[in-house]
Coordinates of C-alpha atoms and ligand atoms in Angstrom, one line a residue:
Chain A
X25 CA 20.8 13.1 27.0
X26 CA 18.2 13.9 29.0
X27 CA 16.6 17.8 28.3
X28 CA 15.9 19.3 31.6
X29 CA 16.2 23.0 32.1
X30 CA 15.4 24.2 28.4
X31 CA 16.6 27.3 27.8
X32 CA 13.5 29.8 27.0
X33 CA 13.6 31.1 23.7
X34 CA 12.3 34.9 22.4
X35 CA 9.6 32.4 20.5
X36 CA 8.8 30.6 23.5
X37 CA 9.9 27.3 21.0
X38 CA 11.8 25.0 24.1
X39 CA 8.4 25.2 26.4
X40 CA 6.4 24.6 23.8
X41 CA 7.5 21.7 22.5
X42 CA 8.9 20.6 25.9
X43 CA 5.2 19.7 26.9
X44 CA 5.2 17.3 23.7
X45 CA 7.5 15.4 25.0
X46 CA 7.0 12.0 26.1
X47 CA 8.0 10.0 28.7
X48 CA 11.9 8.4 27.8
X49 CA 11.7 5.2 25.8
X50 CA 12.3 2.4 28.2
X51 CA 15.2 0.0 25.7
X52 CA 15.0 -3.3 26.1
X53 CA 16.4 -5.0 28.3
X54 CA 19.1 -7.9 27.2
X55 CA 17.7 -11.2 26.4
X56 CA 19.2 -14.4 27.7
X57 CA 17.2 -16.8 25.9
X58 CA 18.2 -17.9 22.6
X59 CA 15.6 -16.7 20.1
X60 CA 15.3 -20.1 18.5
X61 CA 15.3 -23.1 20.7
X62 CA 17.5 -25.6 19.9
X63 CA 17.4 -28.3 17.1
X64 CA 16.1 -31.5 18.9
X65 CA 13.7 -33.7 17.6
X66 CA 10.4 -32.9 16.3
X67 CA 8.9 -30.0 13.8
X68 CA 11.5 -27.6 12.7
X69 CA 11.1 -24.5 15.2
X70 CA 9.4 -21.6 13.8
X71 CA 11.7 -18.6 13.2
X72 CA 10.8 -15.2 14.3
X73 CA 9.5 -13.1 11.5
X74 CA 11.6 -10.4 10.4
X75 CA 11.4 -7.3 9.9
X76 CA 10.6 -7.3 13.7
X77 CA 7.9 -4.8 15.0
X78 CA 9.1 -1.7 16.9
X79 CA 7.6 -1.2 20.7
X80 CA 4.7 0.5 20.9
X81 CA 5.6 4.0 21.7
X82 CA 9.0 4.4 20.6
X83 CA 8.9 5.3 17.1
X84 CA 12.6 6.5 17.0
X85 CA 14.2 2.9 18.5
X86 CA 14.6 -0.3 16.6
X87 CA 12.7 -3.1 17.3
X88 CA 13.8 -3.7 21.3
X89 CA 14.7 -7.7 20.4
X90 CA 17.7 -6.3 18.4
X91 CA 19.9 -4.8 21.2
X92 CA 19.3 -8.0 22.9
X93 CA 20.8 -10.4 19.7
X94 CA 23.1 -7.8 19.2
X95 CA 24.7 -8.5 22.8
X96 CA 23.7 -13.0 23.0
X97 CA 23.2 -13.9 19.3
X98 CA 24.8 -12.1 17.0
X99 CA 23.9 -14.2 14.6
X100 CA 19.9 -15.1 14.4
X101 CA 18.0 -17.3 12.3
X102 CA 14.8 -15.7 10.7
X103 CA 12.4 -16.2 8.0
X104 CA 11.1 -13.4 5.5
X105 CA 7.4 -12.7 4.8
X106 CA 7.4 -15.6 2.4
X107 CA 9.1 -17.9 4.6
X108 CA 12.3 -17.9 3.1
X109 CA 15.3 -18.5 6.3
X110 CA 18.6 -15.9 6.7
X111 CA 20.7 -15.2 9.5
X112 CA 20.0 -12.1 10.7
X113 CA 22.9 -10.1 11.6
X114 CA 23.0 -7.4 14.2
X115 CA 26.3 -6.1 14.8
X116 CA 28.3 -3.3 13.2
X117 CA 31.8 -4.6 12.9
X118 CA 30.2 -8.0 11.6
X119 CA 27.8 -6.3 9.1
X120 CA 30.6 -4.0 7.7
X121 CA 32.3 -7.4 7.0
X122 CA 29.4 -9.2 5.3
X123 CA 28.9 -5.9 2.8
X124 CA 32.6 -5.4 1.9
X125 CA 32.8 -8.9 1.4
X126 CA 32.3 -10.0 -2.5
X127 CA 31.2 -13.5 -1.8
X128 CA 27.9 -11.4 -0.7
X129 CA 25.3 -10.9 -3.6
X130 CA 23.1 -8.3 -3.9
X131 CA 21.4 -10.4 -6.6
X132 CA 17.8 -11.5 -5.3
X133 CA 16.5 -13.7 -8.3
X134 CA 19.1 -16.2 -6.7
X135 CA 17.6 -19.0 -5.3
X136 CA 17.2 -18.5 -1.6
X137 CA 17.4 -14.9 -1.7
X138 CA 15.4 -13.1 1.5
X139 CA 13.6 -10.4 -0.3
X140 CA 11.6 -8.0 1.1
X141 CA 7.9 -8.1 0.3
X142 CA 6.1 -10.0 -2.4
X143 CA 6.4 -7.0 -4.7
X144 CA 9.3 -6.4 -4.8
X145 CA 10.7 -10.1 -5.4
X146 CA 7.9 -10.1 -8.2
X147 CA 9.6 -7.4 -9.9
X148 CA 12.9 -8.6 -9.2
X149 CA 11.7 -12.0 -10.9
X150 CA 9.5 -9.8 -14.0
X151 CA 12.1 -10.7 -16.2
X152 CA 12.9 -7.3 -16.8
X153 CA 17.0 -6.0 -16.3
X154 CA 17.6 -5.8 -12.8
X155 CA 18.2 -2.3 -11.1
X156 CA 22.1 -2.0 -9.9
X157 CA 21.3 -1.8 -6.8
X158 CA 20.6 -5.5 -6.9
X159 CA 23.7 -6.6 -9.2
X160 CA 27.1 -7.3 -8.5
X161 CA 30.3 -6.0 -8.7
X162 CA 31.8 -5.7 -11.8
X163 CA 28.4 -4.9 -13.3
X164 CA 27.5 -3.3 -10.6
X165 CA 30.3 -1.0 -10.8
X166 CA 29.8 -0.8 -14.6
X167 CA 26.5 0.7 -14.7
X168 CA 26.7 2.5 -11.1
X169 CA 29.9 4.4 -13.1
X170 CA 27.2 6.0 -15.8
X171 CA 25.6 7.8 -12.6
X172 CA 28.1 8.5 -10.6
X173 CA 29.3 12.2 -11.9
X174 CA 25.9 13.8 -11.5
X175 CA 26.8 12.7 -7.3
X176 CA 29.9 13.6 -6.8
X177 CA 30.4 15.4 -3.6
X178 CA 31.3 18.5 -5.9
X179 CA 28.0 18.6 -7.7
X180 CA 26.1 18.4 -4.6
X181 CA 27.8 21.3 -4.1
X182 CA 27.2 23.1 -6.7
X183 CA 23.5 22.7 -6.1
X184 CA 23.6 24.7 -3.0
X185 CA 22.3 27.8 -5.0
X186 CA 19.0 26.4 -6.3
X187 CA 18.4 24.1 -3.2
X188 CA 18.2 27.3 -1.6
X189 CA 15.7 28.9 -4.2
X190 CA 13.5 25.7 -3.9
X191 CA 13.6 25.7 0.1
X192 CA 12.9 28.8 0.2
X193 CA 9.8 28.7 -2.6
X194 CA 8.7 26.2 -0.1
X195 CA 9.0 27.8 3.0
X196 CA 7.0 31.2 1.3
X197 CA 4.3 28.7 0.4
X198 CA 4.2 26.9 3.8
X199 CA 4.2 30.7 5.4
X200 CA 1.2 32.1 3.2
X201 CA -0.7 28.9 3.8
X202 CA -0.4 29.4 7.8
X203 CA -0.3 27.1 10.7
X204 CA -1.7 24.6 10.9
X205 CA 0.3 22.7 7.9
X206 CA 1.5 19.2 7.0
X207 CA 4.9 19.4 6.5
X208 CA 5.8 16.4 4.8
X209 CA 3.2 17.3 1.6
X210 CA 4.2 21.4 1.6
X211 CA 7.9 20.5 2.4
X212 CA 9.4 16.7 2.7
X213 CA 7.9 15.6 0.0
X214 CA 8.0 17.9 -2.9
X215 CA 12.1 19.6 -1.9
X216 CA 13.4 16.1 -2.8
X217 CA 11.1 15.3 -5.3
X218 CA 11.8 19.0 -7.2
X219 CA 15.4 17.8 -7.0
X220 CA 16.0 14.3 -8.1
X221 CA 13.4 15.5 -11.3
X222 CA 15.4 17.9 -12.4
X223 CA 18.4 16.0 -12.1
X224 CA 16.8 13.6 -14.1
X225 CA 15.0 15.6 -16.7
X226 CA 11.5 14.7 -15.4
X227 CA 9.0 17.9 -15.9
X228 CA 8.0 18.8 -12.4
X229 CA 4.1 18.7 -13.9
X230 CA 4.5 14.6 -13.6
X231 CA 5.5 14.8 -10.1
X232 CA 2.2 13.4 -9.0
X233 CA 3.3 10.0 -10.9
X234 CA 6.6 9.3 -9.6
X235 CA 5.4 9.4 -6.1
X236 CA 2.0 7.8 -6.2
X237 CA 3.7 5.0 -8.0
X238 CA 6.6 5.2 -6.3
X239 CA 4.6 5.0 -2.9
X240 CA 3.3 1.3 -4.1
X241 CA 6.6 0.0 -5.0
X242 CA 8.3 0.7 -1.6
X243 CA 5.1 -0.6 0.5
X244 CA 5.6 -3.7 2.2
X245 CA 1.6 -4.1 2.2
X246 CA 1.3 -4.0 -1.7
X247 CA 0.5 -7.7 -3.6
X248 CA 2.8 -8.5 -6.6
X249 CA 0.0 -7.5 -9.1
X250 CA 0.1 -3.9 -7.6
X251 CA 4.0 -3.3 -7.4
X252 CA 4.0 -4.4 -11.5
X253 CA 1.4 -2.5 -12.4
X254 CA 2.5 0.6 -10.7
X255 CA 6.6 -0.4 -12.2
X256 CA 4.8 -0.9 -15.6
X257 CA 3.2 2.4 -15.6
X258 CA 6.4 4.1 -14.5
X259 CA 8.7 2.4 -16.5
X260 CA 6.2 2.4 -20.0
X261 CA 6.6 6.8 -18.8
X262 CA 10.4 6.6 -18.1
X263 CA 10.8 5.2 -21.6
X264 CA 8.5 7.8 -23.5
X265 CA 10.7 9.8 -21.9
X266 CA 14.2 8.6 -22.9
X267 CA 12.6 8.3 -26.4
X268 CA 12.1 12.6 -26.1
X269 CA 15.3 13.1 -24.3
X270 CA 17.1 10.9 -27.6
X271 CA 15.5 13.1 -30.5
X272 CA 15.5 16.3 -28.3
X273 CA 18.4 16.0 -25.3
X274 CA 18.4 18.8 -23.1
X275 CA 21.0 19.5 -20.2
X276 CA 20.1 16.7 -17.6
X277 CA 21.0 12.8 -16.3
X278 CA 18.6 10.6 -18.4
X279 CA 19.9 12.7 -22.1
X280 CA 23.3 12.5 -21.3
X281 CA 23.5 8.8 -20.0
X282 CA 21.0 7.8 -23.5
X283 CA 23.5 9.9 -25.5
X284 CA 26.6 8.7 -23.9
X285 CA 25.5 5.2 -22.7
X286 CA 22.8 3.8 -24.5
X287 CA 23.1 4.9 -28.1
X288 CA 26.6 3.6 -28.0
X289 CA 25.3 0.5 -26.6
X290 CA 26.7 0.6 -23.2
X291 CA 23.2 0.1 -21.8
X292 CA 19.7 -0.6 -23.5
X293 CA 16.5 1.3 -22.6
X294 CA 15.0 -1.5 -20.2
X295 CA 18.2 -1.1 -18.6
X296 CA 17.9 2.6 -18.6
X297 CA 14.1 2.3 -17.4
X298 CA 14.6 0.4 -14.2
X299 CA 18.1 2.4 -13.7
X300 CA 16.1 6.1 -13.7
X301 CA 13.5 4.3 -11.9
X302 CA 15.2 3.4 -8.7
X303 CA 17.2 6.9 -8.9
X304 CA 13.7 8.6 -9.1
X305 CA 12.1 6.8 -5.9
X306 CA 15.7 6.2 -3.7
X307 CA 16.3 9.7 -4.7
X308 CA 12.9 11.4 -3.0
X309 CA 11.2 8.3 -0.6
X310 CA 14.5 8.9 1.5
X311 CA 15.4 12.4 1.9
X312 CA 11.5 12.7 2.5
X313 CA 11.3 10.8 5.2
X314 CA 14.7 12.3 6.9
X315 CA 13.4 15.8 6.8
X316 CA 10.3 14.7 8.0
X317 CA 11.2 12.4 10.9
X318 CA 13.8 14.2 12.0
X319 CA 12.3 17.5 12.2
X320 CA 10.1 15.9 14.5
X321 CA 13.0 14.2 16.6
X322 CA 13.9 17.9 16.6
X323 CA 10.9 19.0 18.0
X324 CA 11.1 16.3 20.8
X325 CA 14.6 17.5 21.4
X326 CA 13.9 20.9 22.1
X327 CA 17.9 21.9 23.1
X328 CA 19.5 19.9 20.1
X329 CA 16.5 22.0 17.9
X330 CA 17.9 25.2 19.3
X331 CA 21.5 24.2 18.5
X332 CA 20.4 23.1 15.2
X333 CA 18.4 26.4 14.4
X334 CA 20.8 28.3 15.6
X335 CA 24.3 27.0 14.4
X336 CA 27.0 29.1 12.5
X337 CA 29.2 26.6 11.9
X338 CA 28.2 24.7 8.7
X339 CA 30.0 21.7 10.2
X340 CA 27.9 21.6 13.4
X341 CA 24.6 21.3 11.3
X342 CA 26.4 18.6 9.0
X343 CA 27.2 16.4 12.3
X344 CA 23.6 16.9 13.5
X345 CA 22.7 15.5 9.9
X346 CA 25.0 12.7 10.3
X347 CA 23.6 12.2 13.6
X348 CA 20.0 12.2 12.9
X349 CA 21.1 9.4 9.8
X350 CA 22.8 7.1 12.8
X351 CA 19.7 7.6 15.4
X352 CA 17.0 7.3 12.8
X353 CA 18.1 4.5 10.3
X354 CA 14.9 5.2 7.9
X355 CA 15.8 2.3 5.8
X356 CA 14.7 -0.4 8.5
X357 CA 14.1 -3.6 6.9
X358 CA 17.9 -4.5 6.5
X359 CA 20.2 -4.8 3.5
X360 CA 19.8 -8.1 2.0
X361 CA 22.6 -10.1 0.9
X362 CA 23.0 -14.0 -0.4
X363 CA 26.5 -16.2 0.7
X364 CA 27.6 -17.7 -2.6
X365 CA 30.2 -19.7 -0.8
X366 CA 30.6 -21.1 2.6
X367 CA 31.9 -18.0 4.6
X368 CA 33.4 -17.3 7.6
X369 CA 32.2 -14.2 9.9
X370 CA 33.2 -14.0 13.3
X371 CA 33.6 -17.7 13.7
X372 CA 29.4 -18.4 12.2
X373 CA 29.6 -20.4 9.2
X374 CA 27.0 -18.7 6.6
X375 CA 27.1 -21.5 3.7
X376 CA 27.1 -21.0 0.2
X377 CA 23.2 -20.2 -1.2
X378 CA 22.1 -19.0 2.8
X379 CA 20.7 -15.4 2.7
X380 CA 22.0 -12.9 5.1
X381 CA 19.8 -9.6 6.7
X382 CA 21.9 -7.1 7.9
X383 CA 19.8 -4.9 10.2
X384 CA 21.7 -1.4 10.3
X385 CA 19.7 -0.2 12.3
X386 CA 21.1 -2.0 15.1
X387 CA 23.9 -1.7 13.9
X388 CA 23.7 2.0 14.7
X389 CA 22.9 1.1 18.0
X390 CA 26.3 -1.0 18.3
X391 CA 27.7 0.1 21.8
X392 CA 31.0 -1.6 20.7
X393 CA 31.1 1.8 18.3
X394 CA 28.7 4.7 19.5
X395 CA 28.8 5.8 22.8
X396 CA 25.3 5.9 24.6
X397 CA 24.1 4.8 21.4
X398 CA 20.3 5.0 22.5
X399 CA 20.8 8.8 23.2
X400 CA 20.1 11.3 20.1
X401 CA 23.1 13.4 20.2
X402 CA 24.6 15.9 17.5
X403 CA 27.4 16.6 18.9
X404 CA 28.5 12.9 18.7
X405 CA 32.0 13.3 17.6
X406 CA 31.7 9.9 15.0
X407 CA 28.2 9.8 14.1
X408 CA 29.7 9.8 10.4
X409 CA 30.5 5.9 10.5
X410 CA 27.1 5.3 11.0
X411 CA 25.4 2.7 8.2
X412 CA 22.4 4.4 7.5
X413 CA 23.5 4.7 4.2
X414 CA 24.6 1.0 4.1
X415 CA 28.1 0.1 3.6
X416 CA 30.6 -1.6 0.4
X417 CA 30.3 -1.1 -3.3
X418 CA 26.6 -0.8 -2.9
X419 CA 26.8 2.2 -0.7
X420 CA 24.1 5.1 -1.2
X421 CA 24.6 6.6 -4.6
X422 CA 22.8 9.7 -3.6
X423 CA 24.6 10.2 -0.4
X424 CA 26.0 13.6 -0.9
X425 CA 23.1 14.9 -2.4
X426 CA 21.0 13.9 0.3
X427 CA 23.6 15.0 2.5
X428 CA 23.0 18.7 1.4
X429 CA 19.7 19.2 0.9
X430 CA 19.0 18.0 4.7
X431 CA 21.9 20.4 5.9
X432 CA 20.3 22.7 4.1
X433 CA 16.7 21.5 4.7
X434 CA 16.4 21.6 8.5
X435 CA 18.7 25.2 10.0
X436 CA 15.8 26.8 7.0
X437 CA 12.8 25.7 8.1
X438 CA 13.7 26.1 11.8
X439 CA 14.6 29.2 11.4
X440 CA 12.1 30.6 9.8
X441 CA 9.8 28.8 12.0
X442 CA 11.6 29.5 15.1
X443 CA 8.5 28.0 17.3
X444 CA 7.8 25.1 15.0
X445 CA 5.7 22.4 16.9
X446 CA 3.8 19.5 15.8
X447 CA 0.4 20.1 16.2
X448 CA -1.4 17.2 16.8
X449 CA -1.0 14.6 19.7
X450 CA 1.9 11.9 19.4
X451 CA -1.5 9.3 19.2
X452 CA -2.2 10.8 16.4
X453 CA 1.1 10.8 14.3
X454 CA 0.8 7.7 11.7
X455 CA 4.6 6.3 11.4
X456 CA 6.0 4.0 8.2
X457 CA 6.1 0.2 9.8
X458 CA 4.9 -1.2 6.4
X459 CA 7.3 0.6 4.4
X460 CA 10.7 0.2 3.5
X461 CA 11.5 3.2 4.2
X462 CA 10.3 4.3 8.0
X463 CA 9.0 7.9 8.2
X464 CA 5.8 9.8 8.9
X465 CA 2.9 9.6 7.0
X466 CA 1.7 13.1 7.5
X467 CA 3.2 15.6 10.3
X468 CA 0.8 18.9 11.2
X469 CA 2.8 21.3 12.1
X470 CA 2.2 25.0 13.5
X471 CA 4.1 27.6 14.6
Chain B
X18 CA 53.0 10.1 4.1
X19 CA 51.9 7.4 1.8
X20 CA 48.3 7.5 0.0
X21 CA 47.7 4.3 -2.7
X22 CA 43.9 4.4 -4.5
X23 CA 42.6 1.8 -6.1
X24 CA 40.3 3.4 -8.8
X25 CA 38.9 0.3 -10.1
X26 CA 37.2 -0.5 -6.5
X27 CA 36.3 2.9 -5.9
X28 CA 32.2 2.9 -5.9
X29 CA 32.5 7.3 -5.9
X30 CA 30.9 7.4 -2.7
X31 CA 32.4 10.6 -2.0
X32 CA 33.5 9.6 1.9
X33 CA 36.7 10.3 1.3
X34 CA 36.3 14.0 -0.3
X35 CA 33.8 15.1 2.4
X36 CA 36.5 13.7 5.1
X37 CA 40.0 15.1 3.7
X38 CA 38.5 17.6 1.1
X39 CA 43.0 18.8 0.4
X40 CA 43.7 15.3 0.0
X41 CA 41.1 13.3 -2.1
X42 CA 39.1 14.6 -5.2
X43 CA 36.5 13.0 -7.6
X44 CA 36.4 12.8 -11.0
X45 CA 34.9 14.9 -13.2
X46 CA 33.6 12.6 -15.7
X47 CA 32.7 9.2 -13.0
X48 CA 33.3 10.4 -9.6
X49 CA 36.3 8.0 -9.2
X50 CA 38.4 8.8 -6.6
X51 CA 41.9 10.6 -7.5
X52 CA 44.8 12.1 -5.5
X53 CA 45.3 15.6 -5.1
X54 CA 48.3 17.4 -6.3
X55 CA 50.3 18.6 -3.4
X56 CA 48.7 17.1 -0.6
X57 CA 50.1 18.1 2.8
X58 CA 52.1 16.2 5.2
X59 CA 51.7 16.8 8.6
X60 CA 49.8 15.0 11.4
X61 CA 46.5 16.1 11.1
X62 CA 46.6 15.4 7.7
X63 CA 47.3 12.0 8.1
X64 CA 44.6 11.5 10.6
X65 CA 42.4 12.6 7.8
X66 CA 43.8 10.3 5.1
X67 CA 43.5 8.1 7.7
X68 CA 40.0 8.4 8.3
X69 CA 38.7 8.5 4.9
X70 CA 40.5 4.9 4.6
X71 CA 38.4 3.8 7.5
X72 CA 34.9 5.2 5.9
X73 CA 35.5 4.2 2.3
X74 CA 32.8 1.9 1.5
X75 CA 35.2 0.1 -1.3
X76 CA 38.2 -0.2 0.7
X77 CA 39.8 1.8 -2.2
X78 CA 42.2 3.2 -0.1
X79 CA 45.5 2.5 2.1
X80 CA 47.3 5.0 4.5
X81 CA 50.8 4.4 5.1
X82 CA 52.9 6.8 8.0
Ligands
HEM516 C1 19.1 10.3 3.1 C2 18.7 9.5 2.4 C3 19.2 8.7 2.1 C4 19.1 7.2 3.0 C5 19.0 7.1 4.2 C6 20.2 6.1 1.9 C7 19.8 4.7 1.8 C8 20.6 4.3 0.9 C9 20.8 2.4 1.4 C10 21.1 2.3 2.8 C11 21.3 2.0 0.3 C12 21.6 0.8 0.0 C13 21.1 -0.4 -0.5 C14 21.8 -1.6 -0.7 O1 22.7 -1.9 0.1 O2 21.4 -2.8 -0.7 C15 21.1 2.8 -0.8 C16 21.9 3.0 -2.3 C17 21.2 3.7 -2.9 N1 20.6 5.1 -2.8 FE1 20.2 6.0 -1.5 N2 19.6 6.5 0.2 C18 19.4 8.1 0.3 C19 19.4 9.1 -0.2 C20 19.2 8.7 -2.0 C21 19.3 9.6 -2.7 C22 19.1 11.3 -2.5 C23 19.7 9.0 -3.7 C24 19.5 9.6 -5.1 C25 19.8 9.4 -6.2 C26 19.6 7.6 -3.7 C27 20.0 7.1 -4.5 C28 20.3 5.4 -4.6 C29 21.0 5.0 -5.4 C30 20.9 4.7 -6.7 C31 21.0 3.6 -4.4 C32 21.9 2.2 -5.0 C33 23.3 2.2 -5.1 C34 23.7 0.8 -5.6 O3 23.2 0.0 -5.7 O4 25.2 1.1 -6.1 N3 19.9 7.4 -1.8 N4 20.6 4.0 0.1
SF4_517 S1 35.6 6.8 -0.4 FE1 36.3 5.4 -1.4 S2 34.7 4.8 -2.9 FE2 34.4 6.4 -2.2 S3 35.2 8.2 -3.6 FE3 36.8 7.9 -2.1 S4 38.0 5.9 -2.6 FE4 36.0 6.3 -4.1

């Protein structure tokens, strides 16, 4: 979709934003040559390093090579940071098949598992209980169900008044501060941080601690030591918090899970620490980046920004949120699994003990599922088939909370500041290429 | 329309409720899928139930005409 002939608005949004719109990002030409040289005599070929880099000037597009791989080599060989080889699986249907197949394990402590980073590898080998994101069924689902009641569709809907209250307060602060402000630190980060902290029962004044520690935990550049230190700090904080909640239970997730499941032997303190850490980190890093990057994507597509801002039908906003989730796929370094048996997927044999990386950013641009997949189209009818929340039994636990936050946050922000626009040139925006969750480090905006 | 749900497989993602909240609900205690008592039985409901089955990440929903 090209955004020419923009309707001007009373506030001049379309005009001012159009000026900053970059030239269309060229999508990669399909690659015909196989990625890896045929296996001939001589030294083993060096597999390309995953994650691949995004093309310069295309901050919203997955690495350009993925399109060619999807077309010509849907199962290719790559290696991760420590040289561990893995199959890179780029097609939508193959990813769905693998993520819903119990012969693939999410247990990152298995030998040969293609881990995300030195820090994550160190955490997984630390001897601490594994958080449930890296456990397999049936144990995984047993643990997951201790938390699921807090993240149902009904619970998310019941939070709407409180979410609106938090959103309005933050927008008031932004307005008072006056342009330009950094959208990330004033709005995108505090909203989900406050929300997940309230659900868990983490005091507001301790937000800074978990925000700074989790930034270390999700950076792919953090060393094993830095990661372990951040994990120990956050872990000891959460351990103390659990103890306090057991003594004096409140109406919050940590109190209730501690009383209902820890004191009854269903989980241990050490495991609850890890699971609470997972919820705390997953609960704010992701939504934060969706708010900021999604707002930037809309500012680059003024007609669609206007449609979200002026939508009267909540279903239209819900559809826009699904499309932004698909288009941006911020959890951009692939789901990781390991085959526990020999498995054949679409004619490709994956042997027991081999790792697989499912690049959901690639699946979400698969033209066999999504028409014109490289276009942002907030009216796309099947956007919600996206794999941005993963697929299978590990599909995002917080998805309904995230949807609810995003469905309220974008329109509220755009209505409060109808002339919202970036306050810096595109070149000055720093993207999170080095984090497990993609986004922008800061986003100065004016209105 | 005949719908079968598998509560053991369900991972409480809530996709079914988003697709058809007049057919599916989530149990209060653990978010696991339940079928509502009186579900509409018409072409529109069938289409939405099938959409829910297609979206369900756990393969916990089976819909027959
Ligand atoms: C837009 C925001 C979000 C995105 C894009 C997102 C994405 C994802 C993805 C892709 C997975 C699958 C991981 C895998 O299969 O390896 C996942 C799992 C998870 N997410 Fe989210 N997430 C978001 C928001 C949230 C929120 C708000 C929470 C709050 C609690 C949350 C908690 C979790 C948890 C606990 C898991 C692990 C589930 C399991 O292993 O059973 N996420 N998320
Ligand atoms: S979509 Fe599937 S996994 Fe999710 S609540 Fe419904 S039945 Fe359970």
